[in-house]
Coordinates of C-alpha atoms and ligand atoms in Angstrom, one line a residue:
M1 CA 32.2 -39.1 -124.1
R2 CA 30.8 -41.6 -121.6
A3 CA 28.4 -40.2 -119.0
E4 CA 28.1 -42.0 -115.6
I5 CA 26.5 -41.1 -112.4
L6 CA 29.2 -41.0 -109.7
L7 CA 29.4 -40.5 -106.0
G8 CA 31.5 -37.5 -105.0
N9 CA 34.0 -40.0 -103.5
E10 CA 34.1 -42.0 -106.7
A11 CA 34.7 -38.7 -108.6
I12 CA 37.7 -38.0 -106.4
A13 CA 39.0 -41.5 -106.9
L14 CA 38.7 -41.1 -110.7
G15 CA 40.6 -37.8 -110.4
L16 CA 43.4 -39.5 -108.5
V17 CA 43.7 -42.4 -111.0
E18 CA 43.5 -40.3 -114.2
N19 CA 46.1 -38.0 -112.8
G20 CA 48.6 -40.7 -112.2
V21 CA 48.5 -41.6 -108.5
H22 CA 50.8 -44.5 -107.8
V23 CA 50.2 -45.1 -104.1
A24 CA 46.9 -44.5 -102.3
A25 CA 46.4 -45.4 -98.6
A26 CA 43.5 -44.9 -96.3
Y27 CA 41.8 -45.8 -93.0
P28 CA 38.1 -46.2 -93.4
G29 CA 35.8 -43.6 -91.8
T30 CA 32.5 -42.1 -92.9
P31 CA 32.2 -40.0 -95.1
S32 CA 35.5 -40.9 -96.8
S33 CA 35.3 -44.7 -97.0
E34 CA 34.4 -45.2 -100.6
I35 CA 37.4 -43.3 -102.0
L36 CA 40.0 -46.1 -101.7
A37 CA 37.7 -48.8 -102.9
A38 CA 36.9 -46.6 -105.9
V39 CA 40.6 -46.0 -106.6
R40 CA 41.0 -49.8 -106.8
G41 CA 38.0 -50.0 -109.1
W42 CA 39.2 -47.2 -111.4
S43 CA 42.8 -48.4 -111.6
T44 CA 41.6 -51.8 -112.7
R45 CA 39.2 -50.4 -115.2
L46 CA 41.7 -47.9 -116.6
G47 CA 44.6 -50.4 -116.5
R48 CA 46.7 -48.3 -114.2
R49 CA 49.2 -49.8 -111.7
V50 CA 48.3 -48.3 -108.3
H51 CA 49.2 -49.6 -104.9
T52 CA 46.2 -49.3 -102.6
E53 CA 46.0 -50.3 -99.0
W54 CA 43.8 -50.1 -96.0
S55 CA 46.4 -49.1 -93.5
T56 CA 46.1 -49.9 -89.8
N57 CA 45.5 -46.2 -88.9
E58 CA 45.6 -42.7 -90.5
K59 CA 49.1 -41.9 -89.3
V60 CA 50.4 -45.1 -90.9
A61 CA 48.4 -44.4 -94.1
F62 CA 49.8 -40.8 -94.2
E63 CA 53.4 -41.9 -93.8
V64 CA 53.2 -44.7 -96.3
A65 CA 51.8 -42.3 -98.9
L66 CA 54.3 -39.6 -97.9
A67 CA 57.3 -41.9 -98.4
A68 CA 56.0 -42.7 -101.9
S69 CA 55.9 -39.0 -102.6
W70 CA 59.5 -38.6 -101.3
S71 CA 60.4 -41.3 -103.8
G72 CA 59.0 -39.1 -106.5
L73 CA 55.6 -40.8 -107.1
R74 CA 52.2 -39.1 -107.0
S75 CA 50.5 -40.4 -103.9
A76 CA 47.3 -39.7 -101.8
V77 CA 45.9 -40.5 -98.4
A78 CA 42.2 -40.5 -97.4
M79 CA 40.5 -40.5 -94.0
K80 CA 37.6 -38.9 -92.1
Q81 CA 38.2 -35.6 -90.5
V82 CA 39.0 -37.0 -87.0
G83 CA 41.5 -39.3 -88.7
L84 CA 43.5 -36.2 -89.5
N85 CA 44.0 -35.7 -85.8
V86 CA 45.7 -39.2 -85.7
A87 CA 47.8 -38.1 -88.7
S88 CA 48.4 -34.6 -87.5
D89 CA 52.0 -35.4 -86.3
P90 CA 53.3 -36.2 -89.8
L91 CA 51.0 -33.6 -91.4
F92 CA 52.8 -30.8 -89.4
S93 CA 56.2 -32.2 -90.1
A94 CA 55.5 -32.9 -93.8
A95 CA 54.7 -29.2 -94.3
Y96 CA 58.3 -28.5 -93.2
T97 CA 60.0 -31.2 -95.1
G98 CA 58.0 -30.8 -98.3
V99 CA 57.4 -33.5 -100.9
K100 CA 58.7 -34.7 -104.2
G101 CA 55.9 -36.4 -106.1
G102 CA 52.5 -34.7 -105.8
F103 CA 51.0 -35.6 -102.4
V104 CA 47.2 -35.1 -101.8
V105 CA 45.7 -35.4 -98.3
I106 CA 41.9 -36.0 -98.3
P107 CA 40.3 -35.6 -94.9
A108 CA 36.5 -35.7 -95.4
D109 CA 34.7 -33.3 -93.0
D110 CA 31.4 -34.1 -91.5
P111 CA 29.3 -31.0 -90.8
G112 CA 26.3 -31.9 -88.8
P113 CA 27.9 -34.2 -87.6
H114 CA 26.3 -37.3 -89.2
S115 CA 28.7 -40.0 -88.1
S116 CA 31.5 -38.4 -86.1
Q117 CA 32.2 -37.5 -82.5
T118 CA 32.9 -33.8 -83.4
E119 CA 32.3 -31.6 -86.4
Q120 CA 35.8 -30.2 -86.5
D121 CA 37.0 -28.3 -89.5
S122 CA 40.1 -29.8 -91.2
R123 CA 40.8 -26.4 -92.8
L124 CA 41.6 -25.0 -89.4
L125 CA 44.1 -27.8 -88.7
A126 CA 45.6 -27.0 -92.2
L127 CA 45.9 -23.4 -91.2
S128 CA 47.8 -24.4 -88.1
A129 CA 50.0 -26.9 -90.0
K130 CA 50.5 -24.3 -92.8
V131 CA 49.3 -26.7 -95.5
P132 CA 47.2 -25.2 -98.5
V133 CA 43.6 -26.3 -98.9
L134 CA 41.3 -26.8 -101.9
D135 CA 37.6 -26.8 -101.1
P136 CA 35.4 -28.3 -103.8
S137 CA 31.6 -27.6 -104.1
T138 CA 30.5 -30.5 -106.4
P139 CA 31.8 -34.0 -107.4
A140 CA 32.8 -32.6 -110.8
E141 CA 34.9 -29.9 -109.2
A142 CA 36.4 -32.3 -106.7
R143 CA 37.6 -34.5 -109.6
S144 CA 39.2 -31.5 -111.4
M145 CA 40.7 -30.2 -108.2
V146 CA 42.7 -33.4 -107.8
E147 CA 44.7 -32.4 -110.8
A148 CA 45.1 -28.8 -109.4
A149 CA 46.2 -30.3 -106.1
F150 CA 48.9 -32.5 -107.7
V151 CA 50.2 -29.6 -109.7
L152 CA 50.3 -27.3 -106.7
S153 CA 51.9 -29.9 -104.6
E154 CA 54.7 -30.5 -107.1
R155 CA 55.2 -26.8 -107.9
F156 CA 55.6 -25.8 -104.3
S157 CA 56.9 -29.0 -102.8
T158 CA 54.1 -29.2 -100.2
P159 CA 51.3 -31.6 -99.2
V160 CA 48.0 -30.2 -100.4
I161 CA 44.7 -30.9 -98.6
L162 CA 41.6 -31.6 -100.7
R163 CA 38.8 -31.1 -98.3
P164 CA 35.4 -32.6 -99.2
T165 CA 32.4 -32.7 -96.8
T166 CA 29.7 -35.3 -96.3
R167 CA 27.2 -33.8 -98.7
L168 CA 29.8 -33.8 -101.5
C169 CA 31.2 -37.2 -100.7
H170 CA 27.8 -38.8 -101.0
A171 CA 26.3 -36.5 -103.7
L172 CA 25.6 -38.0 -107.1
Q173 CA 26.5 -36.2 -110.3
S174 CA 26.6 -37.3 -113.9
L175 CA 30.2 -37.0 -115.2
D176 CA 32.0 -37.8 -118.4
T177 CA 34.2 -40.7 -117.2
S178 CA 36.5 -40.8 -120.2
P179 CA 39.9 -40.1 -118.5
A180 CA 40.7 -36.4 -118.4
S181 CA 44.3 -37.1 -119.1
Q182 CA 46.3 -40.1 -120.2
P183 CA 49.3 -40.4 -117.8
S184 CA 51.8 -43.1 -118.8
D185 CA 51.7 -46.0 -116.5
A186 CA 55.4 -46.3 -116.7
V187 CA 57.0 -44.6 -113.7
S188 CA 59.5 -41.9 -114.8
P189 CA 63.0 -42.8 -113.6
V190 CA 62.5 -41.5 -110.0
R191 CA 63.6 -43.0 -106.8
F192 CA 64.2 -42.0 -103.3
R193 CA 67.1 -39.6 -103.1
K194 CA 69.0 -39.3 -99.8
E195 CA 68.7 -35.7 -98.5
P196 CA 69.2 -35.7 -94.7
T197 CA 69.0 -32.0 -94.4
R198 CA 65.4 -32.2 -95.5
W199 CA 64.1 -35.7 -94.6
T200 CA 65.5 -35.9 -91.1
A201 CA 63.5 -33.9 -88.6
T202 CA 66.4 -32.5 -86.6
P203 CA 65.6 -29.3 -84.7
R204 CA 68.7 -27.5 -86.0
L205 CA 67.4 -27.6 -89.5
R206 CA 63.8 -27.0 -88.7
N207 CA 64.1 -23.2 -88.3
R208 CA 65.4 -22.9 -91.9
L209 CA 62.6 -25.2 -93.2
H210 CA 60.0 -23.1 -91.2
V211 CA 61.3 -19.9 -92.8
E212 CA 61.1 -21.7 -96.2
L213 CA 57.6 -22.8 -95.5
N214 CA 56.4 -19.3 -94.6
R215 CA 57.9 -18.0 -97.9
K216 CA 56.2 -20.9 -99.8
L217 CA 52.8 -19.9 -98.2
K218 CA 53.2 -16.4 -99.4
E219 CA 54.0 -17.6 -103.0
I220 CA 51.0 -20.0 -102.8
E221 CA 48.8 -17.1 -101.7
A222 CA 50.0 -15.1 -104.7
A223 CA 49.2 -18.0 -107.0
F224 CA 45.7 -18.3 -105.5
E225 CA 45.1 -14.6 -106.3
Q226 CA 45.2 -15.6 -110.0
S227 CA 43.7 -19.0 -109.6
P228 CA 40.6 -19.9 -111.7
L229 CA 39.5 -21.9 -108.6
N230 CA 38.3 -18.5 -107.2
R231 CA 35.8 -16.5 -109.2
V232 CA 33.1 -13.8 -108.8
E233 CA 29.7 -14.7 -110.1
G234 CA 26.8 -12.2 -110.5
P235 CA 26.8 -8.5 -111.2
A236 CA 30.1 -6.5 -111.1
G237 CA 30.6 -3.2 -109.3
P238 CA 29.3 -1.8 -106.0
A239 CA 26.6 -3.9 -104.2
R240 CA 24.6 -3.5 -101.1
L241 CA 25.2 -7.2 -100.2
G242 CA 27.8 -9.7 -101.4
V243 CA 28.4 -13.3 -100.5
I244 CA 31.7 -15.2 -100.0
A245 CA 31.2 -18.9 -100.1
S246 CA 33.2 -22.1 -100.3
G247 CA 32.6 -25.9 -100.5
V248 CA 29.0 -27.2 -100.5
A249 CA 27.8 -23.9 -98.9
F250 CA 28.6 -22.3 -102.2
A251 CA 26.3 -24.7 -104.1
N252 CA 23.5 -24.2 -101.5
A253 CA 23.9 -20.4 -101.6
R254 CA 23.7 -20.5 -105.4
E255 CA 20.5 -22.5 -105.3
A256 CA 19.0 -20.2 -102.6
L257 CA 19.8 -17.0 -104.6
D258 CA 18.3 -18.6 -107.8
Q259 CA 15.1 -19.6 -106.0
M260 CA 14.8 -16.1 -104.5
G261 CA 15.4 -14.5 -107.9
V262 CA 18.1 -12.3 -106.5
E263 CA 21.3 -11.2 -108.3
I264 CA 24.1 -10.2 -106.0
P265 CA 27.8 -10.8 -106.4
V266 CA 29.1 -14.1 -105.0
L267 CA 32.9 -14.7 -104.6
K268 CA 33.3 -18.5 -104.9
L269 CA 36.5 -19.4 -103.0
G270 CA 38.0 -22.8 -103.9
T271 CA 41.2 -22.0 -102.0
P272 CA 40.2 -21.2 -98.4
F273 CA 43.8 -21.4 -97.1
P274 CA 46.0 -19.4 -97.7
L275 CA 43.3 -16.9 -98.3
P276 CA 43.9 -14.7 -101.5
Q277 CA 43.8 -11.6 -99.4
T278 CA 44.0 -9.0 -102.2
R279 CA 41.1 -10.7 -104.1
V280 CA 39.0 -10.9 -101.0
A281 CA 39.8 -7.3 -100.0
R282 CA 38.8 -6.1 -103.5
F283 CA 35.5 -7.9 -103.1
L284 CA 34.8 -6.5 -99.6
A285 CA 35.6 -3.0 -100.9
E286 CA 32.7 -3.2 -103.4
A287 CA 30.0 -4.3 -101.0
D288 CA 28.3 -2.6 -98.1
L289 CA 27.8 -5.9 -96.3
V290 CA 29.3 -9.3 -97.0
L291 CA 28.0 -12.7 -95.7
V292 CA 30.6 -15.5 -95.4
L293 CA 29.1 -19.0 -95.9
E294 CA 31.4 -22.0 -95.1
E295 CA 31.3 -25.3 -93.2
P296 CA 31.7 -26.5 -90.6
D297 CA 33.5 -23.6 -88.9
A298 CA 34.9 -20.2 -89.6
C299 CA 38.1 -20.5 -91.5
I300 CA 37.8 -17.9 -94.3
E301 CA 36.1 -15.5 -91.9
L302 CA 38.9 -15.9 -89.4
Q303 CA 41.5 -14.9 -92.0
I304 CA 39.7 -11.6 -92.8
S305 CA 41.3 -9.0 -90.5
D306 CA 38.8 -6.2 -90.9
R307 CA 35.4 -7.8 -90.2
T308 CA 33.4 -4.6 -89.5
R309 CA 31.2 -5.2 -92.6
V310 CA 31.4 -9.0 -92.5
R311 CA 28.7 -11.3 -91.2
G312 CA 29.1 -15.0 -90.6
R313 CA 29.6 -17.6 -87.9
L314 CA 31.9 -15.4 -85.8
D315 CA 29.3 -12.6 -85.2
G316 CA 26.4 -15.1 -84.7
T317 CA 24.6 -14.3 -88.0
I318 CA 25.1 -18.0 -88.9
P319 CA 24.6 -20.6 -86.2
G320 CA 27.9 -21.6 -84.6
A321 CA 27.3 -25.3 -85.2
G322 CA 25.7 -27.6 -87.7
E323 CA 25.3 -27.8 -91.4
L324 CA 24.4 -24.9 -93.6
S325 CA 21.3 -26.4 -95.2
P326 CA 19.6 -24.6 -98.0
E327 CA 16.8 -23.7 -95.5
I328 CA 19.3 -22.0 -93.1
I329 CA 21.0 -20.2 -96.0
Y330 CA 17.7 -19.0 -97.4
S331 CA 16.6 -17.7 -94.0
V332 CA 19.9 -15.9 -93.3
L333 CA 20.1 -14.4 -96.7
G334 CA 16.4 -13.3 -96.5
G335 CA 17.2 -11.4 -93.3
L336 CA 20.2 -9.7 -94.7
L337 CA 18.5 -8.8 -98.0
A338 CA 15.7 -7.1 -95.9
E339 CA 18.4 -5.3 -93.9
V340 CA 20.0 -3.8 -97.0
G341 CA 16.6 -3.1 -98.7
I342 CA 16.5 -5.7 -101.4
S343 CA 13.2 -7.5 -101.9
P344 CA 13.6 -11.1 -103.2
A345 CA 11.0 -12.3 -105.8
A346 CA 10.3 -15.3 -103.6
A347 CA 10.4 -14.5 -99.9
A348 CA 9.8 -17.9 -98.5
F349 CA 11.7 -21.1 -98.9
P350 CA 9.8 -23.3 -101.3
A351 CA 7.6 -25.7 -99.3
P352 CA 8.8 -29.3 -99.7
K353 CA 6.6 -31.6 -101.8
L354 CA 6.3 -33.9 -98.8
D355 CA 6.2 -32.4 -95.3
V356 CA 8.2 -35.0 -93.5
E357 CA 8.0 -33.2 -90.2
S358 CA 4.2 -33.5 -90.1
L359 CA 4.3 -37.3 -90.6
S360 CA 4.0 -39.3 -87.4
L361 CA 6.6 -42.0 -88.0
P362 CA 7.7 -44.5 -85.4
A363 CA 11.1 -43.7 -83.8
R364 CA 13.8 -46.0 -85.1
P365 CA 17.0 -45.3 -83.1
P366 CA 20.1 -47.0 -84.4
R367 CA 20.5 -50.5 -83.0
L368 CA 22.8 -53.5 -83.4
C369 CA 21.7 -55.8 -86.3
P370 CA 19.6 -58.9 -85.7
G371 CA 22.1 -61.7 -85.1
C372 CA 25.0 -59.3 -84.2
S373 CA 27.5 -61.1 -82.0
H374 CA 28.3 -57.8 -80.1
R375 CA 24.8 -58.0 -78.6
S376 CA 25.5 -61.5 -77.3
A377 CA 28.8 -60.4 -75.8
F378 CA 27.3 -57.4 -74.1
F379 CA 24.4 -59.4 -72.8
A380 CA 26.8 -61.9 -71.3
M381 CA 28.8 -59.1 -69.7
K382 CA 25.7 -57.6 -68.2
R383 CA 24.5 -61.0 -67.0
E384 CA 27.8 -61.7 -65.2
F385 CA 28.7 -58.3 -63.9
G386 CA 25.4 -56.4 -63.7
P387 CA 24.7 -52.7 -63.9
Q388 CA 27.2 -51.8 -61.2
A389 CA 30.3 -52.7 -63.3
I390 CA 32.0 -49.9 -65.3
Y391 CA 32.0 -50.4 -69.1
P392 CA 34.4 -48.2 -71.1
S393 CA 34.1 -48.7 -74.8
D394 CA 35.4 -47.4 -78.1
I395 CA 34.6 -46.3 -81.6
G396 CA 32.7 -48.7 -83.9
C397 CA 29.3 -50.4 -84.3
Y398 CA 29.6 -51.6 -80.8
T399 CA 29.1 -48.1 -79.4
L400 CA 25.5 -49.1 -79.9
G401 CA 26.0 -51.3 -76.8
I402 CA 25.0 -48.0 -75.1
N403 CA 21.4 -49.1 -75.7
L404 CA 22.1 -52.3 -73.7
R405 CA 23.7 -50.2 -70.9
A406 CA 27.0 -52.0 -71.5
V407 CA 28.8 -48.9 -72.8
D408 CA 29.5 -46.1 -70.3
T409 CA 32.2 -44.2 -72.2
F410 CA 33.6 -43.7 -75.7
L411 CA 35.9 -40.8 -76.6
D412 CA 38.1 -41.6 -79.6
M413 CA 39.9 -44.5 -81.2
G414 CA 41.7 -46.6 -78.5
S415 CA 40.2 -44.8 -75.6
G416 CA 38.3 -47.8 -74.4
I417 CA 41.6 -49.2 -73.1
T418 CA 43.1 -46.0 -71.8
L419 CA 40.0 -45.0 -70.0
A420 CA 39.8 -48.4 -68.4
D421 CA 43.4 -48.0 -67.4
G422 CA 42.7 -44.5 -65.9
L423 CA 39.5 -45.7 -64.2
Y424 CA 41.4 -48.5 -62.5
K425 CA 44.1 -46.1 -61.3
A426 CA 41.5 -43.7 -60.0
S427 CA 39.7 -46.6 -58.2
Q428 CA 42.9 -47.4 -56.3
I429 CA 42.7 -43.9 -54.8
T430 CA 38.9 -43.7 -54.3
G431 CA 38.5 -47.3 -53.1
D432 CA 36.0 -48.1 -55.8
D433 CA 36.0 -51.9 -56.2
R434 CA 33.5 -52.2 -59.1
P435 CA 34.7 -54.5 -61.9
I436 CA 35.9 -52.7 -65.0
L437 CA 35.2 -54.4 -68.4
A438 CA 36.4 -52.5 -71.5
T439 CA 35.4 -53.3 -75.0
I440 CA 37.1 -52.5 -78.3
G441 CA 36.6 -53.7 -81.9
D442 CA 39.2 -55.7 -83.8
S443 CA 40.0 -52.8 -86.3
T444 CA 40.1 -50.2 -83.5
F445 CA 42.4 -52.5 -81.4
L446 CA 44.8 -52.6 -84.4
H447 CA 44.3 -48.9 -85.1
S448 CA 45.1 -47.5 -81.6
G449 CA 44.7 -50.2 -79.0
L450 CA 48.3 -51.5 -78.7
P451 CA 50.1 -48.6 -77.0
P452 CA 47.2 -48.2 -74.4
L453 CA 47.4 -52.0 -73.7
I454 CA 51.2 -51.9 -73.3
N455 CA 50.7 -48.9 -70.9
A456 CA 48.0 -50.7 -68.9
V457 CA 50.2 -53.8 -68.5
H458 CA 53.4 -52.0 -67.8
T459 CA 51.8 -49.8 -65.1
G460 CA 50.0 -52.6 -63.4
A461 CA 46.3 -51.9 -64.3
R462 CA 43.7 -54.6 -63.8
F463 CA 40.6 -54.9 -65.9
V464 CA 39.0 -57.2 -68.4
L465 CA 39.4 -56.2 -72.0
V466 CA 37.0 -57.8 -74.4
I467 CA 38.1 -57.5 -78.0
L468 CA 35.0 -57.8 -80.1
D469 CA 36.5 -59.5 -83.2
N470 CA 33.9 -59.6 -86.0
H471 CA 36.7 -60.1 -88.6
T472 CA 36.1 -56.7 -90.4
T473 CA 35.7 -53.0 -90.1
A474 CA 31.9 -53.3 -90.2
M475 CA 30.6 -49.8 -89.5
T476 CA 32.3 -48.3 -92.5
G477 CA 31.5 -50.9 -95.1
F478 CA 33.4 -54.2 -94.3
Q479 CA 36.9 -53.1 -95.1
P480 CA 39.4 -55.8 -94.1
T481 CA 41.7 -55.5 -91.0
A482 CA 45.2 -56.9 -90.7
A483 CA 43.6 -59.8 -88.7
S484 CA 40.7 -60.5 -91.0
P485 CA 40.5 -64.1 -92.4
R486 CA 39.3 -62.7 -95.7
R487 CA 41.9 -60.1 -96.6
A488 CA 42.1 -57.6 -99.4
A489 CA 44.4 -58.2 -102.4
E490 CA 47.8 -57.7 -100.9
P491 CA 49.6 -60.7 -102.4
D492 CA 52.5 -60.8 -100.0
G493 CA 50.6 -59.7 -96.9
R494 CA 50.3 -61.8 -93.8
R495 CA 47.4 -62.1 -91.4
V496 CA 48.3 -61.0 -87.9
S497 CA 46.9 -62.6 -84.7
L498 CA 45.0 -60.5 -82.1
A499 CA 45.8 -63.1 -79.4
E500 CA 49.6 -63.0 -80.2
L501 CA 49.6 -59.3 -80.2
A502 CA 47.9 -59.1 -76.8
R503 CA 50.4 -61.6 -75.4
A504 CA 53.3 -59.6 -77.0
C505 CA 52.0 -56.6 -75.1
G506 CA 52.6 -58.5 -71.9
V507 CA 49.1 -59.8 -71.2
S508 CA 49.4 -63.3 -69.5
F509 CA 45.6 -64.1 -69.7
V510 CA 44.5 -64.2 -73.3
E511 CA 41.6 -66.5 -74.3
T512 CA 39.3 -66.7 -77.2
S513 CA 35.6 -67.8 -77.3
S514 CA 32.6 -67.3 -79.4
P515 CA 30.0 -65.0 -77.8
Y516 CA 27.4 -67.3 -79.5
E517 CA 28.4 -70.0 -77.1
H518 CA 26.7 -68.4 -74.1
D519 CA 27.8 -70.7 -71.2
A520 CA 31.4 -71.0 -72.4
F521 CA 31.6 -67.3 -73.0
R522 CA 30.3 -66.4 -69.6
A523 CA 32.6 -68.9 -67.9
L524 CA 35.5 -67.3 -69.8
L525 CA 34.4 -63.8 -68.5
R526 CA 34.4 -65.1 -65.0
R527 CA 37.9 -66.6 -65.3
A528 CA 39.2 -63.4 -66.8
Y529 CA 37.8 -61.4 -64.0
R530 CA 39.3 -63.7 -61.4
H531 CA 42.7 -63.1 -63.1
T532 CA 42.3 -59.4 -62.6
Q533 CA 41.8 -60.1 -58.9
A534 CA 44.6 -62.7 -58.4
P535 CA 47.8 -61.7 -56.6
D536 CA 49.8 -62.3 -59.7
G537 CA 47.1 -61.2 -62.1
G538 CA 46.7 -58.1 -64.2
V539 CA 44.8 -57.2 -67.4
A540 CA 42.9 -60.1 -68.9
V541 CA 42.0 -60.2 -72.6
V542 CA 39.0 -62.0 -73.9
I543 CA 38.6 -62.3 -77.6
A544 CA 34.9 -62.5 -78.6
D545 CA 35.3 -64.2 -82.0
W546 CA 32.4 -64.3 -84.4
P547 CA 32.0 -62.8 -87.9
C548 CA 29.8 -59.8 -88.6
I549 CA 26.5 -61.3 -89.7
L550 CA 26.2 -58.9 -92.6
D551 CA 29.8 -59.6 -93.8
D552 CA 29.7 -63.3 -93.4
P553 CA 26.3 -64.9 -92.7
S554 CA 27.5 -68.4 -93.6
P555 CA 27.8 -69.8 -90.1
I556 CA 24.1 -68.9 -89.4
R557 CA 23.0 -70.1 -92.8
E558 CA 24.7 -73.4 -92.2
N559 CA 23.3 -73.8 -88.7
P560 CA 20.1 -71.8 -88.2
I561 CA 18.4 -71.9 -84.8
P562 CA 14.8 -70.8 -85.3
V563 CA 13.0 -69.6 -82.2
E564 CA 9.5 -68.9 -81.1
I565 CA 7.8 -67.2 -78.1
T566 CA 5.4 -69.3 -76.2
L567 CA 1.8 -68.3 -75.5
E568 CA 2.8 -67.6 -71.8
C569 CA 4.6 -64.4 -72.8
D570 CA 3.1 -61.6 -70.6
G571 CA 4.7 -58.6 -72.4
C572 CA 6.9 -57.7 -69.5
R573 CA 9.4 -56.2 -72.0
Y574 CA 12.5 -57.6 -70.4
C575 CA 13.8 -59.2 -73.6
V576 CA 13.0 -56.1 -75.7
E577 CA 15.0 -53.8 -73.4
A578 CA 17.7 -56.1 -72.1
F579 CA 18.5 -57.9 -75.4
E580 CA 17.2 -55.3 -77.9
C581 CA 17.1 -57.4 -81.0
P582 CA 15.1 -55.5 -83.7
A583 CA 13.2 -58.7 -84.4
L584 CA 11.7 -58.8 -80.9
V585 CA 8.6 -56.6 -81.2
L586 CA 6.2 -55.7 -78.4
R587 CA 2.6 -55.7 -79.5
S588 CA 1.0 -52.3 -79.7
D589 CA -1.4 -53.3 -76.8
G590 CA 1.6 -54.4 -74.8
S591 CA 0.2 -57.9 -74.3
R592 CA 3.1 -59.9 -75.5
V593 CA 6.2 -59.9 -77.7
D594 CA 6.3 -61.4 -81.2
I595 CA 9.2 -62.3 -83.5
D596 CA 9.2 -60.3 -86.7
R597 CA 10.1 -63.0 -89.2
S598 CA 10.9 -60.5 -91.9
V599 CA 13.9 -59.3 -89.7
C600 CA 14.8 -62.4 -87.7
V601 CA 17.9 -64.2 -89.0
D602 CA 17.4 -67.4 -86.9
C603 CA 20.5 -66.9 -84.9
G604 CA 19.0 -68.3 -81.8
Q605 CA 20.8 -65.8 -79.6
C606 CA 17.7 -64.7 -77.8
L607 CA 17.1 -68.1 -76.3
D608 CA 18.5 -66.8 -73.0
A609 CA 16.9 -63.4 -73.3
C610 CA 13.6 -64.4 -71.5
Y611 CA 14.5 -65.1 -67.9
K612 CA 11.1 -66.9 -67.6
G613 CA 12.0 -69.3 -70.4
Y614 CA 9.3 -68.3 -72.8
I615 CA 11.6 -68.0 -75.8
V616 CA 12.2 -71.5 -77.0
A617 CA 13.7 -73.3 -80.0
R618 CA 11.1 -73.9 -82.7
P619 CA 10.5 -77.6 -83.3
A620 CA 11.7 -78.7 -86.7
E621 CA 8.8 -78.1 -89.1
A622 CA 7.1 -81.1 -90.6
S623 CA 8.2 -81.4 -94.2
V624 CA 5.4 -80.5 -96.6
P625 CA 5.1 -83.1 -99.3
A626 CA 5.5 -81.7 -102.8
S627 CA 2.2 -81.4 -104.6
Ligands
SF4_1 S1 9.4 -63.2 -74.0 FE1 9.8 -63.2 -71.8 S2 11.0 -61.4 -71.4 FE2 10.1 -61.2 -73.4 S3 8.3 -60.0 -73.0 FE3 7.7 -62.1 -73.0 S4 7.8 -62.7 -70.9 FE4 8.9 -60.8 -71.0
SF4_2 S1 16.6 -65.6 -83.4 FE1 16.2 -64.1 -81.8 S2 18.1 -62.9 -81.5 FE2 18.2 -63.9 -83.5 S3 17.4 -62.5 -85.0 FE3 15.7 -63.8 -84.4 S4 14.7 -62.7 -82.7 FE4 16.7 -61.8 -82.9

């Protein structure tokens, strides 16, 4: 045995590799991002041949992995929960067509949400797509459920969703990392077999496949009735109160009941869809009242047809939004235990060792990093076009441009361009002549920006699109994009050009400049805007080209520009609010701004940020002779 402490995502990756995954694809998104990198790590360490790729978006990743499954190989795809929306088209169709090699879909949900635009429940999408779901409670269970998912997928020829949530993805647990099984690296003699009646999505055959899918779901439900993934813990027989729980909510419920010193039956459901109806009905029949604990929405509860003695999210016993923290579960359970006449040994949630709420800590809202080139690009846009311009933006680090008042909208991946397109068309009716400047990151442009750009060009929209090209997918951990200079290990891969892509979409004005070169960048923005106003103009694309400071600090290290603030600074706050570098710090008495040298990276980007000229380049320091 070899014990190691693993993240939930690393445990899932280990489960994939030790169970013979051959193709794994993903698009990065918190909380799922570590899974693919860990598959690479485990496959190298365990000597397994696995193709891994960061695909351009979740739909692409899903279909790459699905095709591998149709070729008879075990495959997997990982994404964050909103990524499943992007991949929902093939998800629904793959449920009909079925699979050959085991195919595991891993959408990581984000109850809270901590880093997502919604807290949607992937299990409800699975219910609609008719795809079975496994819902792990711990990293160890997530690892073992990978094997169950592959077996289920191959037995019933269906994609299987393994649905972790943020707290599981980022939980740490000590696991025995000796491989659970020893699959041969040699691929058994499988290859894609032509089967047009299954693999072609013609409507005539869909009805038959739908009937087949419904039958399959009934068989899967019957298998789940017997599955060890579902079990009752606690006392058997009639009870005044019982709990049905799945996912991380089960782990929190278990902890709360232990702390309360209460023994009541708990049905742990590892298979929330399709619901093992007989098993659940048997459990309900034994209890006067049953509390359903699940995240982030009601999926199990929704599938229980008679909810007269059921409490949960649907009747308001549990808050309709947000995570089920141990504190919330403790409080809800406490109320229900009192209602049924059970007195817990410990009535109050244990006080935390450190009362964080009582500490008066300075507010630290998320901000762009010191030296971030996005800040320079936004500052230039604001300088040129002012607060009256409209600034649609997109999903990425640069949504923090909202602090600089250079982001007015963001909705989903690619929407920066489509909203700019729609705003332009609306402006033609309303007579609104404000400039429109959209922003989108390099990874997001490749993910979902091309069809919107084609549409905008084709339908005659006019706006400036600034592609913020920092050479990486920075927000999720510096995964490479198809346009990154430093690419991941795809030996035959080619780097694509953002400028060529924009030109191929029909954009006639495409120019690149570094936002670090303030005068040149602002001049480019002016030319781009003029193009949008010219009789033969249209969409103008500006590529703001500078690497993410955290991913590649070498340009600044090689050419640092130290700055200082002169004694004349009067603390007017303009630089702090308009430029918002975390290294510019207003003194507590408001008298002036100082540079926090522990944070400053000597990028010199704030030299323009004081309109009075009090931020200046620091003279080269006299060399100190060695003693
Ligand atoms: S450096 Fe300039 S802009 Fe910043 S607070 Fe001082 S005077 Fe105001
Ligand atoms: S040089 Fe200016 S912009 Fe750059 S990190 Fe330091 S304070 Fe911030």
